[in-house]
Amino acid sequence: MRIALGLAAAVLALSPSLAFWPSLVEAGELPSYTQPNATADAGDETQAGKLSARDVTARLFKAAPGSRPDLAKLNLTRLDLAELDFKHSRLDGSDLYGADLSRANLANCSLVGARLDRATITAADFSGADLTDARILRPTIFTTLEVETAEAPKFVGAKLVRIRSDGLLDRADFSGADLSGAVFGGGASREETLFSPASLTSANFTKAILKETKFPGASLKYARFIDADVSGANFRGSNLTGATFRGANLAGADVTGANLDETDLRGARGLDQVIGLTSATNFQSARLDPIP
């Protein structure tokens, strides 16, 4: 009897705190990674029963020529979607957590607000896709410990505005893409503790738009920023060894604490407005235009 009364008292004592958690979730005061996925409570047919890889393939196959298959706000977590041609699909708000998108053709698809955390994107083609406000945290790219250019994803001409990503993205092609306000790695995010360092060694950002893009502590060794707009970008603590900024607009960029060993700044514009340039690590080894 005493044990039963004790248990009842404990439940009553805990009940206020248990009731408090839903109120925090509703108020948006908990970090989003502790909240249920918004799509999980959508209540439509796509969430009542999770689609299978076969269902997705059928939708793509049945799409009329020239139409855009509608795969928006779907639960596509952990599905094997490798090598699929998504035919310019709408995947806005869809959850692709852990999905296998190896060699998938996602060119010109709309993935606004999509979640691709821990997805496998080996040799996936996102050229021309709209990934505004999407997340690609800790993706899997390379099939071995070797970094192979052929396995790196393509984001040529893609819209990656405010995207959040980290992990290994070495040799990825972002040429001509719009990465304004993107965050690669930790910092500038309420979930910064979830971010692992970003590695973008030998990535291609030629003619890309990187206004206010953040690369705190990222590895950008030998990355190409030729003719890119990196005005206001945050390279604080980044490794820019051997990176090339020929013809790039660096006005307002912050390189405080960055490693500029053999960084090619010849022909770059706005150098007089770069923050922390002369005090950056190995600034004396940076390649600059000769003083006239």
PDB file of N, CA and C in Angstrom, residues 81-168:
ATOM      1  N   LEU A  81      16.447   5.426 -53.311  1.00  0.00           N
ATOM      2  CA  LEU A  81      16.020   6.153 -54.505  1.00  0.00           C
ATOM      3  C   LEU A  81      17.202   6.362 -55.453  1.00  0.00           C
ATOM      4  N   ALA A  82      18.171   5.477 -55.343  1.00  0.00           N
ATOM      5  CA  ALA A  82      19.383   5.596 -56.145  1.00  0.00           C
ATOM      6  C   ALA A  82      19.080   5.490 -57.636  1.00  0.00           C
ATOM      7  N   GLU A  83      19.759   6.335 -58.404  1.00  0.00           N
ATOM      8  CA  GLU A  83      19.723   6.326 -59.867  1.00  0.00           C
ATOM      9  C   GLU A  83      18.372   6.725 -60.463  1.00  0.00           C
ATOM     10  N   LEU A  84      17.461   7.240 -59.641  1.00  0.00           N
ATOM     11  CA  LEU A  84      16.168   7.666 -60.177  1.00  0.00           C
ATOM     12  C   LEU A  84      16.292   9.003 -60.904  1.00  0.00           C
ATOM     13  N   ASP A  85      15.522   9.152 -61.981  1.00  0.00           N
ATOM     14  CA  ASP A  85      15.379  10.443 -62.649  1.00  0.00           C
ATOM     15  C   ASP A  85      14.121  11.086 -62.095  1.00  0.00           C
ATOM     16  N   PHE A  86      14.276  12.154 -61.319  1.00  0.00           N
ATOM     17  CA  PHE A  86      13.137  12.777 -60.652  1.00  0.00           C
ATOM     18  C   PHE A  86      12.336  13.715 -61.561  1.00  0.00           C
ATOM     19  N   LYS A  87      12.741  13.862 -62.789  1.00  0.00           N
ATOM     20  CA  LYS A  87      11.958  14.582 -63.811  1.00  0.00           C
ATOM     21  C   LYS A  87      11.469  15.954 -63.345  1.00  0.00           C
ATOM     22  N   HIS A  88      12.380  16.728 -62.766  1.00  0.00           N
ATOM     23  CA  HIS A  88      12.069  18.098 -62.334  1.00  0.00           C
ATOM     24  C   HIS A  88      10.982  18.126 -61.259  1.00  0.00           C
ATOM     25  N   SER A  89      10.919  17.130 -60.433  1.00  0.00           N
ATOM     26  CA  SER A  89       9.862  16.998 -59.416  1.00  0.00           C
ATOM     27  C   SER A  89       9.823  18.154 -58.425  1.00  0.00           C
ATOM     28  N   ARG A  90       8.655  18.346 -57.814  1.00  0.00           N
ATOM     29  CA  ARG A  90       8.488  19.232 -56.671  1.00  0.00           C
ATOM     30  C   ARG A  90       8.647  18.379 -55.414  1.00  0.00           C
ATOM     31  N   LEU A  91       9.717  18.671 -54.659  1.00  0.00           N
ATOM     32  CA  LEU A  91       9.993  17.962 -53.417  1.00  0.00           C
ATOM     33  C   LEU A  91      10.048  18.940 -52.239  1.00  0.00           C
ATOM     34  N   ASP A  92       9.362  20.059 -52.393  1.00  0.00           N
ATOM     35  CA  ASP A  92       9.377  21.100 -51.372  1.00  0.00           C
ATOM     36  C   ASP A  92       8.906  20.541 -50.028  1.00  0.00           C
ATOM     37  N   GLY A  93       9.703  20.750 -48.994  1.00  0.00           N
ATOM     38  CA  GLY A  93       9.313  20.337 -47.655  1.00  0.00           C
ATOM     39  C   GLY A  93       9.360  18.848 -47.397  1.00  0.00           C
ATOM     40  N   SER A  94       9.842  18.066 -48.340  1.00  0.00           N
ATOM     41  CA  SER A  94       9.886  16.619 -48.136  1.00  0.00           C
ATOM     42  C   SER A  94      11.039  16.228 -47.218  1.00  0.00           C
ATOM     43  N   ASP A  95      10.864  15.119 -46.517  1.00  0.00           N
ATOM     44  CA  ASP A  95      11.873  14.623 -45.588  1.00  0.00           C
ATOM     45  C   ASP A  95      12.608  13.456 -46.238  1.00  0.00           C
ATOM     46  N   LEU A  96      13.861  13.701 -46.629  1.00  0.00           N
ATOM     47  CA  LEU A  96      14.689  12.693 -47.277  1.00  0.00           C
ATOM     48  C   LEU A  96      15.819  12.242 -46.362  1.00  0.00           C
ATOM     49  N   TYR A  97      15.566  12.310 -45.070  1.00  0.00           N
ATOM     50  CA  TYR A  97      16.583  11.913 -44.093  1.00  0.00           C
ATOM     51  C   TYR A  97      17.055  10.484 -44.373  1.00  0.00           C
ATOM     52  N   GLY A  98      18.370  10.313 -44.528  1.00  0.00           N
ATOM     53  CA  GLY A  98      18.935   8.978 -44.704  1.00  0.00           C
ATOM     54  C   GLY A  98      18.611   8.308 -46.017  1.00  0.00           C
ATOM     55  N   ALA A  99      17.975   9.024 -46.956  1.00  0.00           N
ATOM     56  CA  ALA A  99      17.624   8.413 -48.241  1.00  0.00           C
ATOM     57  C   ALA A  99      18.872   8.196 -49.092  1.00  0.00           C
ATOM     58  N   ASP A 100      18.845   7.165 -49.923  1.00  0.00           N
ATOM     59  CA  ASP A 100      19.945   6.904 -50.844  1.00  0.00           C
ATOM     60  C   ASP A 100      19.613   7.548 -52.186  1.00  0.00           C
ATOM     61  N   LEU A 101      20.328   8.629 -52.488  1.00  0.00           N
ATOM     62  CA  LEU A 101      20.129   9.361 -53.740  1.00  0.00           C
ATOM     63  C   LEU A 101      21.351   9.235 -54.643  1.00  0.00           C
ATOM     64  N   SER A 102      22.081   8.166 -54.472  1.00  0.00           N
ATOM     65  CA  SER A 102      23.284   7.961 -55.273  1.00  0.00           C
ATOM     66  C   SER A 102      22.964   7.992 -56.765  1.00  0.00           C
ATOM     67  N   ARG A 103      23.687   8.824 -57.489  1.00  0.00           N
ATOM     68  CA  ARG A 103      23.572   8.945 -58.952  1.00  0.00           C
ATOM     69  C   ARG A 103      22.156   9.330 -59.395  1.00  0.00           C
ATOM     70  N   ALA A 104      21.364   9.882 -58.492  1.00  0.00           N
ATOM     71  CA  ALA A 104      20.012  10.324 -58.854  1.00  0.00           C
ATOM     72  C   ALA A 104      20.086  11.630 -59.634  1.00  0.00           C
ATOM     73  N   ASN A 105      19.133  11.796 -60.549  1.00  0.00           N
ATOM     74  CA  ASN A 105      19.048  13.026 -61.334  1.00  0.00           C
ATOM     75  C   ASN A 105      17.994  13.935 -60.705  1.00  0.00           C
ATOM     76  N   LEU A 106      18.463  14.918 -59.950  1.00  0.00           N
ATOM     77  CA  LEU A 106      17.576  15.882 -59.301  1.00  0.00           C
ATOM     78  C   LEU A 106      17.725  17.262 -59.937  1.00  0.00           C
ATOM     79  N   ALA A 107      18.251  17.277 -61.138  1.00  0.00           N
ATOM     80  CA  ALA A 107      18.464  18.547 -61.834  1.00  0.00           C
ATOM     81  C   ALA A 107      17.136  19.270 -62.026  1.00  0.00           C
ATOM     82  N   ASN A 108      17.150  20.572 -61.722  1.00  0.00           N
ATOM     83  CA  ASN A 108      15.985  21.446 -61.892  1.00  0.00           C
ATOM     84  C   ASN A 108      14.785  21.054 -61.024  1.00  0.00           C
ATOM     85  N   CYS A 109      15.000  20.221 -60.023  1.00  0.00           N
ATOM     86  CA  CYS A 109      13.921  19.903 -59.078  1.00  0.00           C
ATOM     87  C   CYS A 109      13.766  21.058 -58.089  1.00  0.00           C
ATOM     88  N   SER A 110      12.599  21.132 -57.449  1.00  0.00           N
ATOM     89  CA  SER A 110      12.368  22.118 -56.409  1.00  0.00           C
ATOM     90  C   SER A 110      12.398  21.400 -55.060  1.00  0.00           C
ATOM     91  N   LEU A 111      13.395  21.749 -54.239  1.00  0.00           N
ATOM     92  CA  LEU A 111      13.576  21.119 -52.935  1.00  0.00           C
ATOM     93  C   LEU A 111      13.586  22.183 -51.833  1.00  0.00           C
ATOM     94  N   VAL A 112      12.737  23.180 -51.992  1.00  0.00           N
ATOM     95  CA  VAL A 112      12.689  24.278 -51.030  1.00  0.00           C
ATOM     96  C   VAL A 112      12.326  23.738 -49.649  1.00  0.00           C
ATOM     97  N   GLY A 113      13.177  23.994 -48.668  1.00  0.00           N
ATOM     98  CA  GLY A 113      12.904  23.552 -47.306  1.00  0.00           C
ATOM     99  C   GLY A 113      13.001  22.055 -47.095  1.00  0.00           C
ATOM    100  N   ALA A 114      13.547  21.338 -48.048  1.00  0.00           N
ATOM    101  CA  ALA A 114      13.655  19.881 -47.911  1.00  0.00           C
ATOM    102  C   ALA A 114      14.744  19.513 -46.908  1.00  0.00           C
ATOM    103  N   ARG A 115      14.614  18.350 -46.316  1.00  0.00           N
ATOM    104  CA  ARG A 115      15.586  17.856 -45.345  1.00  0.00           C
ATOM    105  C   ARG A 115      16.321  16.662 -45.949  1.00  0.00           C
ATOM    106  N   LEU A 116      17.644  16.808 -46.139  1.00  0.00           N
ATOM    107  CA  LEU A 116      18.451  15.742 -46.700  1.00  0.00           C
ATOM    108  C   LEU A 116      19.556  15.325 -45.732  1.00  0.00           C
ATOM    109  N   ASP A 117      19.302  15.490 -44.450  1.00  0.00           N
ATOM    110  CA  ASP A 117      20.295  15.115 -43.445  1.00  0.00           C
ATOM    111  C   ASP A 117      20.642  13.630 -43.565  1.00  0.00           C
ATOM    112  N   ARG A 118      21.943  13.350 -43.522  1.00  0.00           N
ATOM    113  CA  ARG A 118      22.464  11.980 -43.586  1.00  0.00           C
ATOM    114  C   ARG A 118      22.052  11.231 -44.862  1.00  0.00           C
ATOM    115  N   ALA A 119      21.636  11.958 -45.871  1.00  0.00           N
ATOM    116  CA  ALA A 119      21.312  11.324 -47.150  1.00  0.00           C
ATOM    117  C   ALA A 119      22.607  10.943 -47.869  1.00  0.00           C
ATOM    118  N   THR A 120      22.542   9.922 -48.687  1.00  0.00           N
ATOM    119  CA  THR A 120      23.677   9.538 -49.527  1.00  0.00           C
ATOM    120  C   THR A 120      23.497  10.223 -50.869  1.00  0.00           C
ATOM    121  N   ILE A 121      24.419  11.120 -51.209  1.00  0.00           N
ATOM    122  CA  ILE A 121      24.287  11.906 -52.436  1.00  0.00           C
ATOM    123  C   ILE A 121      25.493  11.686 -53.358  1.00  0.00           C
ATOM    124  N   THR A 122      26.006  10.482 -53.344  1.00  0.00           N
ATOM    125  CA  THR A 122      27.134  10.136 -54.199  1.00  0.00           C
ATOM    126  C   THR A 122      26.789  10.361 -55.664  1.00  0.00           C
ATOM    127  N   ALA A 123      27.537  11.233 -56.333  1.00  0.00           N
ATOM    128  CA  ALA A 123      27.364  11.519 -57.756  1.00  0.00           C
ATOM    129  C   ALA A 123      25.953  12.003 -58.102  1.00  0.00           C
ATOM    130  N   ALA A 124      25.225  12.527 -57.122  1.00  0.00           N
ATOM    131  CA  ALA A 124      23.883  13.060 -57.397  1.00  0.00           C
ATOM    132  C   ALA A 124      23.998  14.389 -58.136  1.00  0.00           C
ATOM    133  N   ASP A 125      23.044  14.631 -59.028  1.00  0.00           N
ATOM    134  CA  ASP A 125      23.062  15.855 -59.828  1.00  0.00           C
ATOM    135  C   ASP A 125      21.932  16.782 -59.388  1.00  0.00           C
ATOM    136  N   PHE A 126      22.304  17.900 -58.743  1.00  0.00           N
ATOM    137  CA  PHE A 126      21.345  18.906 -58.301  1.00  0.00           C
ATOM    138  C   PHE A 126      21.441  20.167 -59.161  1.00  0.00           C
ATOM    139  N   SER A 127      22.001  20.057 -60.342  1.00  0.00           N
ATOM    140  CA  SER A 127      22.210  21.237 -61.185  1.00  0.00           C
ATOM    141  C   SER A 127      20.889  21.946 -61.457  1.00  0.00           C
ATOM    142  N   GLY A 128      20.877  23.254 -61.232  1.00  0.00           N
ATOM    143  CA  GLY A 128      19.680  24.038 -61.498  1.00  0.00           C
ATOM    144  C   GLY A 128      18.555  23.840 -60.514  1.00  0.00           C
ATOM    145  N   ALA A 129      18.761  23.017 -59.489  1.00  0.00           N
ATOM    146  CA  ALA A 129      17.704  22.755 -58.508  1.00  0.00           C
ATOM    147  C   ALA A 129      17.560  23.935 -57.551  1.00  0.00           C
ATOM    148  N   ASP A 130      16.375  24.057 -56.946  1.00  0.00           N
ATOM    149  CA  ASP A 130      16.118  25.098 -55.953  1.00  0.00           C
ATOM    150  C   ASP A 130      16.113  24.452 -54.569  1.00  0.00           C
ATOM    151  N   LEU A 131      17.192  24.688 -53.807  1.00  0.00           N
ATOM    152  CA  LEU A 131      17.321  24.130 -52.466  1.00  0.00           C
ATOM    153  C   LEU A 131      17.277  25.225 -51.403  1.00  0.00           C
ATOM    154  N   THR A 132      16.539  26.275 -51.674  1.00  0.00           N
ATOM    155  CA  THR A 132      16.417  27.368 -50.716  1.00  0.00           C
ATOM    156  C   THR A 132      15.941  26.842 -49.360  1.00  0.00           C
ATOM    157  N   ASP A 133      16.652  27.215 -48.302  1.00  0.00           N
ATOM    158  CA  ASP A 133      16.305  26.837 -46.923  1.00  0.00           C
ATOM    159  C   ASP A 133      16.339  25.327 -46.682  1.00  0.00           C
ATOM    160  N   ALA A 134      16.995  24.588 -47.550  1.00  0.00           N
ATOM    161  CA  ALA A 134      17.120  23.141 -47.347  1.00  0.00           C
ATOM    162  C   ALA A 134      18.251  22.844 -46.372  1.00  0.00           C
ATOM    163  N   ARG A 135      18.303  21.600 -45.879  1.00  0.00           N
ATOM    164  CA  ARG A 135      19.363  21.158 -44.978  1.00  0.00           C
ATOM    165  C   ARG A 135      20.006  19.910 -45.544  1.00  0.00           C
ATOM    166  N   ILE A 136      21.352  19.903 -45.532  1.00  0.00           N
ATOM    167  CA  ILE A 136      22.097  18.709 -45.935  1.00  0.00           C
ATOM    168  C   ILE A 136      23.180  18.487 -44.879  1.00  0.00           C
ATOM    169  N   LEU A 137      22.771  18.049 -43.704  1.00  0.00           N
ATOM    170  CA  LEU A 137      23.704  17.847 -42.611  1.00  0.00           C
ATOM    171  C   LEU A 137      24.277  16.436 -42.636  1.00  0.00           C
ATOM    172  N   ARG A 138      25.586  16.361 -42.539  1.00  0.00           N
ATOM    173  CA  ARG A 138      26.307  15.090 -42.484  1.00  0.00           C
ATOM    174  C   ARG A 138      25.909  14.127 -43.604  1.00  0.00           C
ATOM    175  N   PRO A 139      25.980  14.565 -44.857  1.00  0.00           N
ATOM    176  CA  PRO A 139      25.657  13.649 -45.956  1.00  0.00           C
ATOM    177  C   PRO A 139      26.772  12.634 -46.165  1.00  0.00           C
ATOM    178  N   THR A 140      26.444  11.548 -46.840  1.00  0.00           N
ATOM    179  CA  THR A 140      27.443  10.557 -47.256  1.00  0.00           C
ATOM    180  C   THR A 140      27.679  10.727 -48.746  1.00  0.00           C
ATOM    181  N   ILE A 141      28.933  10.862 -49.133  1.00  0.00           N
ATOM    182  CA  ILE A 141      29.238  11.078 -50.542  1.00  0.00           C
ATOM    183  C   ILE A 141      30.140   9.986 -51.102  1.00  0.00           C
ATOM    184  N   PHE A 142      31.293   9.817 -50.493  1.00  0.00           N
ATOM    185  CA  PHE A 142      32.288   8.928 -51.078  1.00  0.00           C
ATOM    186  C   PHE A 142      32.116   7.500 -50.587  1.00  0.00           C
ATOM    187  N   THR A 143      32.284   6.550 -51.508  1.00  0.00           N
ATOM    188  CA  THR A 143      32.029   5.140 -51.197  1.00  0.00           C
ATOM    189  C   THR A 143      33.200   4.481 -50.473  1.00  0.00           C
ATOM    190  N   THR A 144      34.379   5.111 -50.532  1.00  0.00           N
ATOM    191  CA  THR A 144      35.548   4.608 -49.820  1.00  0.00           C
ATOM    192  C   THR A 144      36.191   5.779 -49.079  1.00  0.00           C
ATOM    193  N   LEU A 145      37.334   5.535 -48.488  1.00  0.00           N
ATOM    194  CA  LEU A 145      38.049   6.607 -47.806  1.00  0.00           C
ATOM    195  C   LEU A 145      38.735   7.539 -48.799  1.00  0.00           C
ATOM    196  N   GLU A 146      38.767   7.143 -50.059  1.00  0.00           N
ATOM    197  CA  GLU A 146      39.361   7.976 -51.094  1.00  0.00           C
ATOM    198  C   GLU A 146      38.339   8.989 -51.608  1.00  0.00           C
ATOM    199  N   VAL A 147      38.807  10.224 -51.840  1.00  0.00           N
ATOM    200  CA  VAL A 147      37.941  11.269 -52.388  1.00  0.00           C
ATOM    201  C   VAL A 147      38.030  11.210 -53.906  1.00  0.00           C
ATOM    202  N   GLU A 148      36.952  10.813 -54.543  1.00  0.00           N
ATOM    203  CA  GLU A 148      36.914  10.672 -55.996  1.00  0.00           C
ATOM    204  C   GLU A 148      36.055  11.786 -56.597  1.00  0.00           C
ATOM    205  N   THR A 149      36.622  12.519 -57.553  1.00  0.00           N
ATOM    206  CA  THR A 149      35.887  13.616 -58.185  1.00  0.00           C
ATOM    207  C   THR A 149      34.591  13.137 -58.810  1.00  0.00           C
ATOM    208  N   ALA A 150      34.596  11.964 -59.403  1.00  0.00           N
ATOM    209  CA  ALA A 150      33.411  11.439 -60.079  1.00  0.00           C
ATOM    210  C   ALA A 150      32.265  11.175 -59.104  1.00  0.00           C
ATOM    211  N   GLU A 151      32.564  11.045 -57.818  1.00  0.00           N
ATOM    212  CA  GLU A 151      31.523  10.762 -56.828  1.00  0.00           C
ATOM    213  C   GLU A 151      30.987  12.026 -56.156  1.00  0.00           C
ATOM    214  N   ALA A 152      31.626  13.152 -56.383  1.00  0.00           N
ATOM    215  CA  ALA A 152      31.179  14.397 -55.759  1.00  0.00           C
ATOM    216  C   ALA A 152      29.875  14.870 -56.396  1.00  0.00           C
ATOM    217  N   PRO A 153      28.943  15.407 -55.618  1.00  0.00           N
ATOM    218  CA  PRO A 153      27.665  15.890 -56.167  1.00  0.00           C
ATOM    219  C   PRO A 153      27.853  17.173 -56.968  1.00  0.00           C
ATOM    220  N   LYS A 154      26.896  17.429 -57.851  1.00  0.00           N
ATOM    221  CA  LYS A 154      26.927  18.638 -58.671  1.00  0.00           C
ATOM    222  C   LYS A 154      25.777  19.563 -58.274  1.00  0.00           C
ATOM    223  N   PHE A 155      26.120  20.837 -58.070  1.00  0.00           N
ATOM    224  CA  PHE A 155      25.133  21.866 -57.752  1.00  0.00           C
ATOM    225  C   PHE A 155      25.282  23.037 -58.733  1.00  0.00           C
ATOM    226  N   VAL A 156      25.655  22.735 -59.953  1.00  0.00           N
ATOM    227  CA  VAL A 156      25.933  23.772 -60.946  1.00  0.00           C
ATOM    228  C   VAL A 156      24.681  24.620 -61.189  1.00  0.00           C
ATOM    229  N   GLY A 157      24.801  25.931 -60.989  1.00  0.00           N
ATOM    230  CA  GLY A 157      23.675  26.828 -61.236  1.00  0.00           C
ATOM    231  C   GLY A 157      22.502  26.644 -60.297  1.00  0.00           C
ATOM    232  N   ALA A 158      22.690  25.902 -59.213  1.00  0.00           N
ATOM    233  CA  ALA A 158      21.588  25.653 -58.278  1.00  0.00           C
ATOM    234  C   ALA A 158      21.345  26.858 -57.380  1.00  0.00           C
ATOM    235  N   LYS A 159      20.151  26.919 -56.800  1.00  0.00           N
ATOM    236  CA  LYS A 159      19.807  27.967 -55.842  1.00  0.00           C
ATOM    237  C   LYS A 159      19.892  27.360 -54.453  1.00  0.00           C
ATOM    238  N   LEU A 160      20.906  27.796 -53.703  1.00  0.00           N
ATOM    239  CA  LEU A 160      21.181  27.230 -52.386  1.00  0.00           C
ATOM    240  C   LEU A 160      21.109  28.307 -51.306  1.00  0.00           C
ATOM    241  N   VAL A 161      20.200  29.229 -51.484  1.00  0.00           N
ATOM    242  CA  VAL A 161      20.074  30.359 -50.573  1.00  0.00           C
ATOM    243  C   VAL A 161      19.719  29.861 -49.164  1.00  0.00           C
ATOM    244  N   ARG A 162      20.509  30.278 -48.189  1.00  0.00           N
ATOM    245  CA  ARG A 162      20.323  29.957 -46.759  1.00  0.00           C
ATOM    246  C   ARG A 162      20.379  28.452 -46.468  1.00  0.00           C
ATOM    247  N   ILE A 163      20.971  27.689 -47.360  1.00  0.00           N
ATOM    248  CA  ILE A 163      21.109  26.257 -47.083  1.00  0.00           C
ATOM    249  C   ILE A 163      22.034  26.052 -45.897  1.00  0.00           C
ATOM    250  N   ARG A 164      21.823  24.994 -45.132  1.00  0.00           N
ATOM    251  CA  ARG A 164      22.692  24.655 -44.019  1.00  0.00           C
ATOM    252  C   ARG A 164      23.292  23.279 -44.281  1.00  0.00           C
ATOM    253  N   SER A 165      24.604  23.215 -44.213  1.00  0.00           N
ATOM    254  CA  SER A 165      25.265  21.952 -44.509  1.00  0.00           C
ATOM    255  C   SER A 165      26.565  21.845 -43.737  1.00  0.00           C
ATOM    256  N   ASP A 166      27.078  20.644 -43.652  1.00  0.00           N
ATOM    257  CA  ASP A 166      28.370  20.394 -43.041  1.00  0.00           C
ATOM    258  C   ASP A 166      28.881  19.063 -43.568  1.00  0.00           C
ATOM    259  N   GLY A 167      29.880  18.524 -42.924  1.00  0.00           N
ATOM    260  CA  GLY A 167      30.397  17.242 -43.348  1.00  0.00           C
ATOM    261  C   GLY A 167      31.338  17.352 -44.534  1.00  0.00           C
ATOM    262  N   LEU A 168      31.530  16.246 -45.217  1.00  0.00           N
ATOM    263  CA  LEU A 168      32.504  16.127 -46.295  1.00  0.00           C
ATOM    264  C   LEU A 168      31.855  16.418 -47.643  1.00  0.00           C
TER     265      LEU A 168
END
